[in-house]
Coordinates of C-alpha atoms in Angstrom, one line a residue:
M1 CA 113.1 121.0 113.4
T2 CA 110.2 121.9 111.1
E3 CA 108.6 120.7 107.8
A4 CA 110.4 123.6 106.0
D5 CA 113.8 122.3 107.3
I6 CA 113.1 118.8 106.0
Y7 CA 111.6 120.0 102.7
A8 CA 114.8 122.0 102.0
I9 CA 116.9 118.9 102.4
L10 CA 114.6 116.5 100.4
S11 CA 113.3 118.7 97.6
P12 CA 116.5 118.8 95.5
V13 CA 116.2 115.0 95.0
L14 CA 112.8 115.3 93.3
P15 CA 112.1 118.9 92.5
D16 CA 108.4 119.9 92.6
K17 CA 107.4 116.4 93.8
V18 CA 108.1 116.5 97.5
F19 CA 105.2 117.2 99.9
P20 CA 104.7 117.3 103.6
Y21 CA 102.1 114.8 104.8
V22 CA 100.1 114.3 101.6
A23 CA 100.4 114.8 97.9
P24 CA 98.0 117.5 96.7
Q25 CA 95.1 116.4 94.6
S26 CA 95.5 118.9 91.8
N27 CA 94.4 119.2 88.2
P28 CA 96.4 118.0 86.3
A29 CA 97.2 115.1 88.6
I30 CA 100.8 114.7 89.9
T31 CA 102.5 111.9 88.1
A32 CA 104.8 109.3 89.7
P33 CA 107.3 109.4 91.1
W34 CA 106.7 111.6 94.1
C35 CA 107.6 111.8 97.8
V36 CA 105.6 112.5 100.9
F37 CA 107.3 113.0 104.3
S38 CA 106.1 113.5 107.8
L39 CA 107.7 114.1 111.2
Y40 CA 106.9 114.4 114.9
D41 CA 108.9 115.4 117.9
V42 CA 109.3 113.6 121.3
K43 CA 110.8 115.9 123.9
G44 CA 112.9 114.4 126.7
D45 CA 112.7 115.7 130.2
V46 CA 115.2 115.7 133.0
L47 CA 114.9 116.8 136.6
K48 CA 115.5 120.4 135.8
G49 CA 113.5 120.7 132.5
Q50 CA 113.7 119.7 128.9
A51 CA 116.8 117.9 127.7
E52 CA 116.9 116.6 124.1
T53 CA 114.3 116.4 121.3
M54 CA 114.0 113.3 119.2
T55 CA 112.5 114.0 115.8
N56 CA 111.0 111.0 113.9
I57 CA 111.1 111.4 110.1
Q58 CA 109.2 109.2 107.7
V59 CA 109.8 109.5 103.9
D60 CA 107.5 107.6 101.5
V61 CA 108.4 107.4 97.9
Y62 CA 105.8 106.4 95.3
A63 CA 106.8 105.2 91.9
D64 CA 105.8 103.0 88.9
T65 CA 108.3 100.3 89.8
I66 CA 109.7 99.0 93.0
D67 CA 113.3 99.5 91.7
E68 CA 112.6 103.1 91.0
A69 CA 111.0 103.6 94.4
R70 CA 114.0 101.9 96.1
T71 CA 116.5 104.0 94.2
L72 CA 114.8 107.2 95.1
R73 CA 114.5 106.1 98.7
L74 CA 118.3 105.7 98.8
L75 CA 118.8 109.2 97.4
F76 CA 116.4 110.7 100.0
A77 CA 118.1 108.7 102.8
N78 CA 121.5 110.0 101.6
S79 CA 120.2 113.5 101.6
L80 CA 119.3 113.1 105.3
T81 CA 122.8 111.9 106.4
K82 CA 123.8 115.4 107.3
L83 CA 121.3 115.2 110.2
S84 CA 123.1 112.1 111.6
P85 CA 120.0 109.9 111.6
V86 CA 119.7 106.8 113.9
E87 CA 117.3 103.9 114.3
I88 CA 116.9 103.6 110.5
S89 CA 114.3 101.3 109.0
E90 CA 113.2 100.6 105.5
K91 CA 110.1 98.9 104.1
Q92 CA 108.4 98.7 100.8
G93 CA 105.0 97.7 99.5
Y94 CA 102.4 98.1 96.8
E95 CA 99.4 100.5 96.9
P96 CA 96.5 98.9 95.0
D97 CA 94.4 102.1 95.1
T98 CA 97.1 104.0 93.2
G99 CA 98.8 101.2 91.3
L100 CA 102.1 102.4 92.6
F101 CA 104.9 100.9 94.6
R102 CA 106.0 102.6 97.8
A103 CA 109.4 102.5 99.5
T104 CA 109.5 104.0 103.0
F105 CA 112.5 105.3 105.0
E106 CA 112.1 106.1 108.7
C107 CA 114.8 107.5 111.1
Q108 CA 115.2 109.4 114.2
V109 CA 117.3 112.6 114.6
W110 CA 118.3 113.9 118.1
Q111 CA 118.7 117.6 118.8

């Protein structure tokens, strides 16, 4: 699974405001809300070679209010259901440097 695969799934939720790893610092600046996602793979081995791959996906939604961030997080989480995610966790917080609320969704997908 690649960033392009995840981007294709997430981008319809918030067109032109979904970015892998970091939101670009452009001029004019991107306005909230936006989404940043990241992923990494852990490959499982068995006696005769590679078995399964676990992909950990993290989606961070930044918004002006915590309610907006949570609502968007739910929409992004729903868009990932076609991947049959497991080990789902959610958290939220406030980013004082941006003045935005963040809602995070993490899950694992087995391939």
